[in-house]
mmCIF file of C-alpha atoms and ligand atoms in Angstrom:
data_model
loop_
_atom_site.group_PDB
_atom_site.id
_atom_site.type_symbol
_atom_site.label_atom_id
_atom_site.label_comp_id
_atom_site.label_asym_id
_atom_site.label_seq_id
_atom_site.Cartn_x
_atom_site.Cartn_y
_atom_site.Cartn_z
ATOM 1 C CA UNK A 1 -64.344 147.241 127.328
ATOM 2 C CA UNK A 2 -62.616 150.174 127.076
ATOM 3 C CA UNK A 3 -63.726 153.526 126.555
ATOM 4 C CA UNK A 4 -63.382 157.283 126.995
ATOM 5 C CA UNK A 5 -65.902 159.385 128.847
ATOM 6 C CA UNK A 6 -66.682 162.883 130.535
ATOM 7 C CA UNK A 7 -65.852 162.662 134.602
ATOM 8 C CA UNK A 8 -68.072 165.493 134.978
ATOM 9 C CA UNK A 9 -71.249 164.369 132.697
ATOM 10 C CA UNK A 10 -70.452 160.559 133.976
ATOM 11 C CA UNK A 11 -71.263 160.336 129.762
ATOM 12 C CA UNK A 12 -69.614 157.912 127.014
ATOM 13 C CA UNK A 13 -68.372 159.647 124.184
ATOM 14 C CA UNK A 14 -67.290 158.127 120.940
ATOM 15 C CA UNK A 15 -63.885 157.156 120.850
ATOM 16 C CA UNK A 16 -62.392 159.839 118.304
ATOM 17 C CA UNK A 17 -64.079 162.837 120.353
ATOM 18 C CA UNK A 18 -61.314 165.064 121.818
ATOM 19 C CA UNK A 19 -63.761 166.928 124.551
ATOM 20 C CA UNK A 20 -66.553 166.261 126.000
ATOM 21 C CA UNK A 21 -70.088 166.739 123.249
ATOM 22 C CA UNK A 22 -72.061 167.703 126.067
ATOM 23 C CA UNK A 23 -70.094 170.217 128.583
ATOM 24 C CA UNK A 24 -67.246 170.476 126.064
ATOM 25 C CA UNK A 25 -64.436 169.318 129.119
ATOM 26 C CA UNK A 26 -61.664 167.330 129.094
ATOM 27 C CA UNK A 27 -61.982 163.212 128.597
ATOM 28 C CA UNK A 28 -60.654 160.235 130.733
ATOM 29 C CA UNK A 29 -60.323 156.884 129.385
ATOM 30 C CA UNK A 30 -61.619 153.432 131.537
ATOM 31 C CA UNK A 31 -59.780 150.213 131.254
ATOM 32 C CA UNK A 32 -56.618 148.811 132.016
ATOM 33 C CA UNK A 33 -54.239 149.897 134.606
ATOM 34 C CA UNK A 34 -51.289 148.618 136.783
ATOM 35 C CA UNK A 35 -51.553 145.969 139.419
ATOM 36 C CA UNK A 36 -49.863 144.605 141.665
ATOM 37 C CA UNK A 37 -48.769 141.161 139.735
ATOM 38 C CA UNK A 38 -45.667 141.064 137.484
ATOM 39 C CA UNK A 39 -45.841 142.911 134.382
ATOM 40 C CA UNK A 40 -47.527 140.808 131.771
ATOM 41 C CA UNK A 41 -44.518 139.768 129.126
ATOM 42 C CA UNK A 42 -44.930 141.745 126.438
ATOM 43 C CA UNK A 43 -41.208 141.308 124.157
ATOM 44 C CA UNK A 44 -40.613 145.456 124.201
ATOM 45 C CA UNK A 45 -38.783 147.981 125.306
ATOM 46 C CA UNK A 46 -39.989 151.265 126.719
ATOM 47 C CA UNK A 47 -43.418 152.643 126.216
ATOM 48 C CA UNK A 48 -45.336 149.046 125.107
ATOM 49 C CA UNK A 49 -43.444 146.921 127.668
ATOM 50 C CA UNK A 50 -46.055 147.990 129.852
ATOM 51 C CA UNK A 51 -48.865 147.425 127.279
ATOM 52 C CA UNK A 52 -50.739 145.193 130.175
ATOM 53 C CA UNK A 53 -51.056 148.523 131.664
ATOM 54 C CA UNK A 54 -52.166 150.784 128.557
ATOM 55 C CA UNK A 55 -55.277 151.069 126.706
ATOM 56 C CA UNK A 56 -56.424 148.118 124.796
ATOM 57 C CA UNK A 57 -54.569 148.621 121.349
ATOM 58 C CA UNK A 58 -52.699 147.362 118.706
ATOM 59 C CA UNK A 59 -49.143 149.273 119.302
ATOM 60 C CA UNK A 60 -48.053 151.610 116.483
ATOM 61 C CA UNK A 61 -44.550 151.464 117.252
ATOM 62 C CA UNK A 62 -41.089 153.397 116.416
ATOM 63 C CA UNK A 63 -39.741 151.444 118.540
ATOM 64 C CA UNK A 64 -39.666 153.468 121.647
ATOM 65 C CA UNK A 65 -36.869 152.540 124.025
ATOM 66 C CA UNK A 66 -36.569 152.928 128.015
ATOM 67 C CA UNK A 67 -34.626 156.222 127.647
ATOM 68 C CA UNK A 68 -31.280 156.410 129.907
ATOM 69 C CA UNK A 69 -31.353 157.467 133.772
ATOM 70 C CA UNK A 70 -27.999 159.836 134.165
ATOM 71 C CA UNK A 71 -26.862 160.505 137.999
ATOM 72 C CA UNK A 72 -25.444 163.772 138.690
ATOM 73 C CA UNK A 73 -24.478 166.070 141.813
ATOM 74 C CA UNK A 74 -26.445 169.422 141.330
ATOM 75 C CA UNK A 75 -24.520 171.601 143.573
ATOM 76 C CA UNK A 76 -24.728 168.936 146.389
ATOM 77 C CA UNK A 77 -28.144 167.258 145.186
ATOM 78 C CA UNK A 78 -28.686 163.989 143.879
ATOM 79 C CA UNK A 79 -29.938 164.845 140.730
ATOM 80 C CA UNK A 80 -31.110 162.233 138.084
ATOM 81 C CA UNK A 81 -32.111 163.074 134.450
ATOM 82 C CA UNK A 82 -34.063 161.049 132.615
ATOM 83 C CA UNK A 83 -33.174 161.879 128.883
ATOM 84 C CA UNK A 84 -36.178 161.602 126.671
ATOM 85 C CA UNK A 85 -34.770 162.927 123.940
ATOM 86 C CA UNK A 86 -33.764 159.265 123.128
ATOM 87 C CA UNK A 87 -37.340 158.583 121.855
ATOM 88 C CA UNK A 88 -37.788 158.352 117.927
ATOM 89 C CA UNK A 89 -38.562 161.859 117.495
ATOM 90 C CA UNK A 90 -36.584 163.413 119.965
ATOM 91 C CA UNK A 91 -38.904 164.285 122.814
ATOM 92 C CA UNK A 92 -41.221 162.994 125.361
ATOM 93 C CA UNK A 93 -43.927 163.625 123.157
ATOM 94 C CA UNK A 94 -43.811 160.239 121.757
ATOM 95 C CA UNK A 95 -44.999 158.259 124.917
ATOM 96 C CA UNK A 96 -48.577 160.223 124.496
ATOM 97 C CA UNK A 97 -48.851 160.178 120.602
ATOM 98 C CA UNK A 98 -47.638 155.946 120.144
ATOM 99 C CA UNK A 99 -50.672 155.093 122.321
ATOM 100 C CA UNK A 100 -53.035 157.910 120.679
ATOM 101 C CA UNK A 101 -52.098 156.921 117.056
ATOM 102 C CA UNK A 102 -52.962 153.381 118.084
ATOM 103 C CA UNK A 103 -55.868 154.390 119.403
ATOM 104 C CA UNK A 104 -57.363 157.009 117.004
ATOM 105 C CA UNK A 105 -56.027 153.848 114.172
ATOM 106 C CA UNK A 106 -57.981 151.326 115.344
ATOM 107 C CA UNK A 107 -60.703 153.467 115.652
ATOM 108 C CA UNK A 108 -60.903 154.503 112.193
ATOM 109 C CA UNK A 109 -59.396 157.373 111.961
ATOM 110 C CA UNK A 110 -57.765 158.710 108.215
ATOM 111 C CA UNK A 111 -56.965 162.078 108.977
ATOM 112 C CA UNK A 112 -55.545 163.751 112.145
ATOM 113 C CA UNK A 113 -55.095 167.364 112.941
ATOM 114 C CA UNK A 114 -52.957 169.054 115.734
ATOM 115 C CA UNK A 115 -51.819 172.377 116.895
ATOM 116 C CA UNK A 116 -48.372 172.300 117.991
ATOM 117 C CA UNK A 117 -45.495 174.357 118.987
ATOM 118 C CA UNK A 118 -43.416 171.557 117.450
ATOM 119 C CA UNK A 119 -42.017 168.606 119.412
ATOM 120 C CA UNK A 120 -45.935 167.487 119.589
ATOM 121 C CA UNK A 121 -46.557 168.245 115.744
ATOM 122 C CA UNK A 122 -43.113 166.024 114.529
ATOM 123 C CA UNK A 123 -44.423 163.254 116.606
ATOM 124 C CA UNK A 124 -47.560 163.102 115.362
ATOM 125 C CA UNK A 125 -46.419 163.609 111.881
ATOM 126 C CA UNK A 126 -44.269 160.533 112.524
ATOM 127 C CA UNK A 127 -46.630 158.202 113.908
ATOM 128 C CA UNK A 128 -49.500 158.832 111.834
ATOM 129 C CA UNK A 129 -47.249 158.032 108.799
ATOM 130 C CA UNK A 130 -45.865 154.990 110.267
ATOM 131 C CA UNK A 131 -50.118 154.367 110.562
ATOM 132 C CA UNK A 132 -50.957 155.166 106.876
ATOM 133 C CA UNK A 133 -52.886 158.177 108.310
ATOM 134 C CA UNK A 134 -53.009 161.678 106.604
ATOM 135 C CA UNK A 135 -51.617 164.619 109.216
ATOM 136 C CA UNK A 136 -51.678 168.356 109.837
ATOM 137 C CA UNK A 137 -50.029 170.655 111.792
ATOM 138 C CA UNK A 138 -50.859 174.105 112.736
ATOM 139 C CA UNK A 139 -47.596 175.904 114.279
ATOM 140 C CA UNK A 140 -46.665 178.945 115.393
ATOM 141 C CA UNK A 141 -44.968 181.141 112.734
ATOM 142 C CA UNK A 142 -42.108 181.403 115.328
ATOM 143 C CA UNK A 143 -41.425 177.471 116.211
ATOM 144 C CA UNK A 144 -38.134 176.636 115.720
ATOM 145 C CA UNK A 145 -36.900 176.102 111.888
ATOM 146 C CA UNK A 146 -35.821 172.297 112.681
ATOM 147 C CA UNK A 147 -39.060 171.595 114.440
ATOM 148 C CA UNK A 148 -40.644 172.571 111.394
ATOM 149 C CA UNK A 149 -38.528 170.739 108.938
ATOM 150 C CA UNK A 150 -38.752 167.945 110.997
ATOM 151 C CA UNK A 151 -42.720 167.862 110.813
ATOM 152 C CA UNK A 152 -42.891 168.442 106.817
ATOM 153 C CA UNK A 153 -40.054 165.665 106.065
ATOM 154 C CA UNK A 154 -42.445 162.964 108.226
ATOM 155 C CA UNK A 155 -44.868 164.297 105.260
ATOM 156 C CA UNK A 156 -47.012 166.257 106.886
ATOM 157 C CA UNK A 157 -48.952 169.313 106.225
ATOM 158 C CA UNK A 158 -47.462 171.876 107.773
ATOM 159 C CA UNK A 159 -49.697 175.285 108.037
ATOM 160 C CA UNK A 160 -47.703 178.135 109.832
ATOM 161 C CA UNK A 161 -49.725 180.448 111.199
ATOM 162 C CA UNK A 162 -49.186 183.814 112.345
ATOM 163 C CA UNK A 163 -50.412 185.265 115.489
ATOM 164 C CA UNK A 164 -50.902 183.883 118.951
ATOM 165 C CA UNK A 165 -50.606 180.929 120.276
ATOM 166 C CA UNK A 166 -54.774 180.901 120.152
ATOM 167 C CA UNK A 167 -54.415 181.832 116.971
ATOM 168 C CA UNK A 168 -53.025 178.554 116.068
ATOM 169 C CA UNK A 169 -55.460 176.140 118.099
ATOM 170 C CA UNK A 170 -58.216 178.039 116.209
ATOM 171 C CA UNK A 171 -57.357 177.357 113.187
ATOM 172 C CA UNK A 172 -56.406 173.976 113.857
ATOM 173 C CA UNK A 173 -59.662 173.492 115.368
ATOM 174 C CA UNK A 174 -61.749 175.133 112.935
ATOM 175 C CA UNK A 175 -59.715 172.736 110.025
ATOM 176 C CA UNK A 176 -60.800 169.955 112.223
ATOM 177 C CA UNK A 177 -64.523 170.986 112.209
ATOM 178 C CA UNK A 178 -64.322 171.518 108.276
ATOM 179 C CA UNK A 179 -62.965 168.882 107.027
ATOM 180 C CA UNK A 180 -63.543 165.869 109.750
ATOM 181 C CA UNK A 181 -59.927 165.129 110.325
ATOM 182 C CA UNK A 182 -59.728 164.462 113.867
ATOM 183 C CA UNK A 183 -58.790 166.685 116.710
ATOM 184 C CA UNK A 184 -55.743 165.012 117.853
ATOM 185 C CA UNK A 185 -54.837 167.287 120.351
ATOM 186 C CA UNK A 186 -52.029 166.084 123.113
ATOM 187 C CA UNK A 187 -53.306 168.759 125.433
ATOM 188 C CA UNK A 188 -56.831 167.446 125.601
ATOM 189 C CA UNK A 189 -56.618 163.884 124.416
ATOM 190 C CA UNK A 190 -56.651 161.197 127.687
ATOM 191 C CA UNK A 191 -55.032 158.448 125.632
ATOM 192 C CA UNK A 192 -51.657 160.929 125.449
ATOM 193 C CA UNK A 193 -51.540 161.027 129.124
ATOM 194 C CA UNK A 194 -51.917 157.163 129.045
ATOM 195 C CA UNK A 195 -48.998 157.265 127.214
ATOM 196 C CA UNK A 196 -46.868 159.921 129.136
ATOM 197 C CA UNK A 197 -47.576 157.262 132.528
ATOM 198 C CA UNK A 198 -45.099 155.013 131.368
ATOM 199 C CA UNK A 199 -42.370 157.762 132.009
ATOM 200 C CA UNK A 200 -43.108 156.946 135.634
ATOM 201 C CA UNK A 201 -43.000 153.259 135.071
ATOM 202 C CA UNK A 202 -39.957 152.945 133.980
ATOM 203 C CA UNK A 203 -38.084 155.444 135.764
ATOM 204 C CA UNK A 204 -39.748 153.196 138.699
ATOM 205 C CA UNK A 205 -38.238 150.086 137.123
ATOM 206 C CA UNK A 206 -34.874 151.684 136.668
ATOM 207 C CA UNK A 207 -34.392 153.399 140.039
ATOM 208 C CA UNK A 208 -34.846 149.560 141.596
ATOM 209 C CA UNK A 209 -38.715 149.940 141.872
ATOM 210 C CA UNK A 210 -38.574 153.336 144.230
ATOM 211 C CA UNK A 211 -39.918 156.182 143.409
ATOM 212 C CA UNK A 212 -37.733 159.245 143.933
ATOM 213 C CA UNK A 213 -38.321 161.934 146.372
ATOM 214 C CA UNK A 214 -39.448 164.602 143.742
ATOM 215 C CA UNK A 215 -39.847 165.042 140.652
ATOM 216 C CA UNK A 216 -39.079 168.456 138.847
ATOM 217 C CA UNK A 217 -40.192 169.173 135.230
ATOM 218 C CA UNK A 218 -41.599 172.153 132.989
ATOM 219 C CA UNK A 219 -44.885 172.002 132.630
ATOM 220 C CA UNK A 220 -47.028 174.022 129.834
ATOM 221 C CA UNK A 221 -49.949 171.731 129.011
ATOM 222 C CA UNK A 222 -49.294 169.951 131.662
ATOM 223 C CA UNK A 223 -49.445 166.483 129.669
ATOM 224 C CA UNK A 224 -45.984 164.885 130.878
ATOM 225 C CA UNK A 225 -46.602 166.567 134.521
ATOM 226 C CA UNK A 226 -50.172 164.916 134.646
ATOM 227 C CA UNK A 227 -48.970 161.653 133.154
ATOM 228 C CA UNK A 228 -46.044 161.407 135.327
ATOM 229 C CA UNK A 229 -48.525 161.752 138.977
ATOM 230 C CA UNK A 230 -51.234 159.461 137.339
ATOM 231 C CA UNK A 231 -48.454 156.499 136.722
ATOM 232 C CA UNK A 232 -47.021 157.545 140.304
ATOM 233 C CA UNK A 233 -50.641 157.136 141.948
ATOM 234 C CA UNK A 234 -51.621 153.882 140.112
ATOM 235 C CA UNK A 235 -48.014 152.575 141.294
ATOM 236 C CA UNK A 236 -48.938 153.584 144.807
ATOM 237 C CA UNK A 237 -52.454 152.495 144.850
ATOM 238 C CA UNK A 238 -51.399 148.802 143.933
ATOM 239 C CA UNK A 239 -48.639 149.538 147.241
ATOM 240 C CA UNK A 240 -45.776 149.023 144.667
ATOM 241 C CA UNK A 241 -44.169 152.422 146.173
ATOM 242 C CA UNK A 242 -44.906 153.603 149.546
ATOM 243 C CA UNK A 243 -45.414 157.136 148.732
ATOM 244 C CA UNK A 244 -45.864 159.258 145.847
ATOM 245 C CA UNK A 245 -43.212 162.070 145.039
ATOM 246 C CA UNK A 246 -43.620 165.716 145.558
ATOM 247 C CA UNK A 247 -44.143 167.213 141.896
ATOM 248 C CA UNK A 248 -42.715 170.483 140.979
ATOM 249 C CA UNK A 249 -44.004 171.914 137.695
ATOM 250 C CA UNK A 250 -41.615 175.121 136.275
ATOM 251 C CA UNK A 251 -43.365 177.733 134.536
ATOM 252 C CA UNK A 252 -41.514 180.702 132.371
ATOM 253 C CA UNK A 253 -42.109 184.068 134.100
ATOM 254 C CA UNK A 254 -43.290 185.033 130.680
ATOM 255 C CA UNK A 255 -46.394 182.960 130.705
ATOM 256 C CA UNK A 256 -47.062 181.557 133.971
ATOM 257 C CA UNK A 257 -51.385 181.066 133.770
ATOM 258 C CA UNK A 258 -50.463 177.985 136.794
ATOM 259 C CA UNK A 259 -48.719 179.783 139.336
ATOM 260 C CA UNK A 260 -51.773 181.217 141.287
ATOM 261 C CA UNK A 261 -52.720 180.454 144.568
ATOM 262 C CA UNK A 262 -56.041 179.613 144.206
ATOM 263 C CA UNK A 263 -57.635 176.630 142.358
ATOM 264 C CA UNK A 264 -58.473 178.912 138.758
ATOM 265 C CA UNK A 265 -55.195 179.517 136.382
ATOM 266 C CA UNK A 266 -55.420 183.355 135.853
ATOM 267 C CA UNK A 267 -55.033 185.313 132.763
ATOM 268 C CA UNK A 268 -52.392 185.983 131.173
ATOM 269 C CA UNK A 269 -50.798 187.365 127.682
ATOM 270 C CA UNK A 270 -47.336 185.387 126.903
ATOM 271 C CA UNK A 271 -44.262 187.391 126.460
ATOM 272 C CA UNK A 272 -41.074 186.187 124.934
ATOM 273 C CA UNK A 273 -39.523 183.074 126.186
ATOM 274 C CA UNK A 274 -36.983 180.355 124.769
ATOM 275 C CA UNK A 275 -38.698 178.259 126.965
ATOM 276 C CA UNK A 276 -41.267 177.848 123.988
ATOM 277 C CA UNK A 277 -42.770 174.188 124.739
ATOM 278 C CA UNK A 278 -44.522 175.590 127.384
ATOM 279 C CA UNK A 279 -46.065 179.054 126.237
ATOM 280 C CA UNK A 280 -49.190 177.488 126.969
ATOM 281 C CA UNK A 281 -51.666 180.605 128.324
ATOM 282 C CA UNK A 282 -54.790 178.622 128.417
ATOM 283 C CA UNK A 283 -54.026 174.914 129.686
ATOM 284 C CA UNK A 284 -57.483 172.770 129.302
ATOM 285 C CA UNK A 285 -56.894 170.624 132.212
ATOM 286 C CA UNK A 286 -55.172 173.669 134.321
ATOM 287 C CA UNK A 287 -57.789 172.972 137.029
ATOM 288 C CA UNK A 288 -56.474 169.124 137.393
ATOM 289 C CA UNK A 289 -52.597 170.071 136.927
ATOM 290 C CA UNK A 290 -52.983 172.987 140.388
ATOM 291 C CA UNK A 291 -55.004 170.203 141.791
ATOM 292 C CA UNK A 292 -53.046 167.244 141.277
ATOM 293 C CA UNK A 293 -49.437 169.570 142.095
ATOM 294 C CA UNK A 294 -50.840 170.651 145.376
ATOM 295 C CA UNK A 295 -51.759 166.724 146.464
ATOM 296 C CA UNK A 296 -48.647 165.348 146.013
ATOM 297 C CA UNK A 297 -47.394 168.681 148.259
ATOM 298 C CA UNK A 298 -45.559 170.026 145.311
ATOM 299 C CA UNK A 299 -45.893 173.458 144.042
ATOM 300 C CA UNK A 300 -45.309 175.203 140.480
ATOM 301 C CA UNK A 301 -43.081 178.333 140.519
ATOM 302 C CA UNK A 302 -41.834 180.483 137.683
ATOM 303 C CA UNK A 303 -38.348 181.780 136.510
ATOM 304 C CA UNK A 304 -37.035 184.131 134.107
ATOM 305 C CA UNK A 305 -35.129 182.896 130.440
ATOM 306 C CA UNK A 306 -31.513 183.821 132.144
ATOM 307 C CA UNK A 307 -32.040 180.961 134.937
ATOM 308 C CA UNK A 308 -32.794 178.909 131.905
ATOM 309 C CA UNK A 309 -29.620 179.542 130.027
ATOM 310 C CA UNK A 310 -27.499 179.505 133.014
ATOM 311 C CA UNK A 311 -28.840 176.014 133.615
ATOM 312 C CA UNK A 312 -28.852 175.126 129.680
ATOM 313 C CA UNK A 313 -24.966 175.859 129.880
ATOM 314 C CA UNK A 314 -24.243 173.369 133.056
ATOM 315 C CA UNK A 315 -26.001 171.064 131.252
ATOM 316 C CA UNK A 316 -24.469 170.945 128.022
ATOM 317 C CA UNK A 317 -20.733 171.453 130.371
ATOM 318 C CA UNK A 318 -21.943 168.213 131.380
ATOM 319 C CA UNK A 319 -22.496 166.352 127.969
ATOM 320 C CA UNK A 320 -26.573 166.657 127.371
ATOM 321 C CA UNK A 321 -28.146 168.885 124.843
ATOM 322 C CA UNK A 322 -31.327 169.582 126.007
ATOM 323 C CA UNK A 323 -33.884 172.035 124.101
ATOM 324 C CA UNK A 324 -34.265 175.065 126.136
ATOM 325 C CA UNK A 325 -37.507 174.594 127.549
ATOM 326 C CA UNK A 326 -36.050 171.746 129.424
ATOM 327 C CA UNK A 327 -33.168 173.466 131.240
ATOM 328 C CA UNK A 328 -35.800 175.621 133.199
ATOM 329 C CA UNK A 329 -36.511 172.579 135.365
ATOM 330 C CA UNK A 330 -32.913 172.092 137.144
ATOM 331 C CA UNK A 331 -32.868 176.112 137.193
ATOM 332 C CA UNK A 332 -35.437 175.599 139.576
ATOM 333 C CA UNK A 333 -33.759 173.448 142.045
ATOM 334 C CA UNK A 334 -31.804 176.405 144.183
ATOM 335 C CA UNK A 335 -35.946 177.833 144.606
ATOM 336 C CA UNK A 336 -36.980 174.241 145.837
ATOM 337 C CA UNK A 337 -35.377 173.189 149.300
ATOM 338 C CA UNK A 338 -35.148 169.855 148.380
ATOM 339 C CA UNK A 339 -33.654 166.504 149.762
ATOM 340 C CA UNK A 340 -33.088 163.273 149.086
ATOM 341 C CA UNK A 341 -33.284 161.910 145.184
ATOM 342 C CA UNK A 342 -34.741 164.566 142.286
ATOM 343 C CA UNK A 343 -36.078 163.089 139.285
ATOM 344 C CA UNK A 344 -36.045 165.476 135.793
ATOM 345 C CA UNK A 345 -36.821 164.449 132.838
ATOM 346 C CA UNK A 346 -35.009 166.297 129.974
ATOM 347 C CA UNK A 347 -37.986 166.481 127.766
ATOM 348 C CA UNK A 348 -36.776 166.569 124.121
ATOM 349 C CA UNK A 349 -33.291 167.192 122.804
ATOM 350 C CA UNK A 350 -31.140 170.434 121.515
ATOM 351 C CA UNK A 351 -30.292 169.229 118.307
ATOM 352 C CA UNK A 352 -34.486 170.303 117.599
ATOM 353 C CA UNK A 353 -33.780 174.318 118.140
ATOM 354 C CA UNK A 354 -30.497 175.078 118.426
ATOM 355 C CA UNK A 355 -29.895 177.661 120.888
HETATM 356 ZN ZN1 ZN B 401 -69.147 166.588 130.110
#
């Protein structure tokens, strides 16, 4: 039976809560997960060929496909990018929101609500209209233009608010307590990082079941990041790799709550950043990303928005067109001291926010 439940409060919780009703933390969710037997047949591609390994649900599908490994020499490292802008709305996002939408669907859920910078809002937009279900979106008044055209055309509400960042997740929340829509927030909902696993599982298929030595990414929210060490682990529990990578998570210098050397995110006010997927000053599972980072004997650094563009314009001299939160990853890899094979997942594609 599967359900979703409060690690700290050991509690149940209904299965549309986004937090926990008694200590207000963050949710996991019991039930299936990877063992050691072949893969159960499923007839897909990408996120729901490993449905044997997801949350019991009924897939709401666009057709998510196992999005392309590229090799590449990164000035003498073996560098390989895992291009997620190839899912149906253009960025990683859509590994998290297929299995939530399923979820929150069969649950019966009408109306779902989210706060997003963008790439989280459009693919939530698009799933919950490929479910019949009505959708919000609180953004920024500064997300990019095509984000935002993007969410609106899936027909979506859009509501642009002005402000902070907070600004935005209170109103979204406070539309969510008025009207009964549900919370369907990627940055606290479990059944997203479900989803974002699968990033691991197939980049574990396609590298000839290995894992690679590292794996660099940005991390804001820390969804992908956490999704990405939770497929790892399960992988490694069931001894289908022999060790789990090192995870680096990249922070922008101009909002940087995870780079602290203790096990609290500190304070911090965001500045200005292109790097605007992960403005993120108040992560709710901060305490599990430092955590989880540190096990795996990773670290998460921060660098300045003219690493990023130096590192945007290698990669598009090399044919991908990644948004510019993604190119702060590889930027990162002269800070590293790394060896051996570096996983980094280009998390949604340029053609979102033009540079
Ligand atoms: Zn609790």
């Amino acid at each position: 039976m599967m359900s979703i439940w409060c690690p700290t409060c050991a509690l149940t919780q209904d299965p549309l809560a986004w937090c926990c009703e008694r200590c207000g933390g963050t949710l996991e969710v019991t039930g299936p997960t990877v063992t050691a037997e072949p893969l159960a047949a499923s007839g897909r591609d990408g996120v729901w060929k490993y449905r044997s390994w997801l949350p019991d649900v009924e897939p709401i599908t666009l057709g998510e496909p196992t999005t392309p490994l590229l090799r590449q020499d990164w000035h003498g490292l073996d560098v390989v990018f895992k291009l997620e802008g190839a899912l149906p709305t253009g960025s990683f996002k859509d590994r998290g929101v297929t299995v939530l939408v399923s979820w929150l669907a069969q649950h019966g859920a009408k109306a779902v609500t989210i706060d997003s910078s963008g790439n989280a809002g459009a693919a939530l937009a698009a799933y919950s209209a490929r479910a019949g279900l009505t959708c919000h979106v609180f953004a920024p008044a500064t997300a990019s233009p095509g984000k935002l055209r993007q969410i609106t055309a899936y027909g979506a509400e859009l509501h642009s608010i002005p402000g902070t960042r907070q600004d935005v997740t209170d109103a979204a929340m406070t539309h969510a307590e008025t009207t009964g829509d549900i919370y369907a927030s990627h940055a606290w909902s479990p059944l997203f990082l479900a989803g974002t696993q699968t990033f691991a599982f197939e980049a574990w298929e396609q590298l000839g079941h290995t894992a690679p030595d590292a794996v660099v990414l940005p991390v804001g929210a820390g969804t992908l990041l956490l999704g990405i060490i939770h497929g790892y682990t399960a992988l490694h529990t069931v001894g289908l790799i022999p060790h789990i990578p090192r995870i680096y998570g990249i922070q922008s210098t101009a909002c940087a709550p995870l780079v602290t050397p203790g096990p609290d995110p500190l304070p911090v006010t965001p500045g200005q950043t292109a790097a605007e997927g992960i403005k993120i000053a108040t992560p709710p599972r901060a305490r599990a990303i430092i955590s989880a980072v540190q096990a795996t004997g990773g670290r998460i650094i921060a660098l300045p928005d003219d690493a990023l563009w130096h590192s945007h314009t290698t990669l598009t001299k090399s044919g991908i067109y990644p948004e510019p939160t993604s190119a702060i990853a590889p930027a990162a890899l002269p800070h590293l001291n790394l060896t051996g094979t570096v996983l980094i997942p280009i998390t949604a594609t340029g053609l979102k926010s033009p540079a």
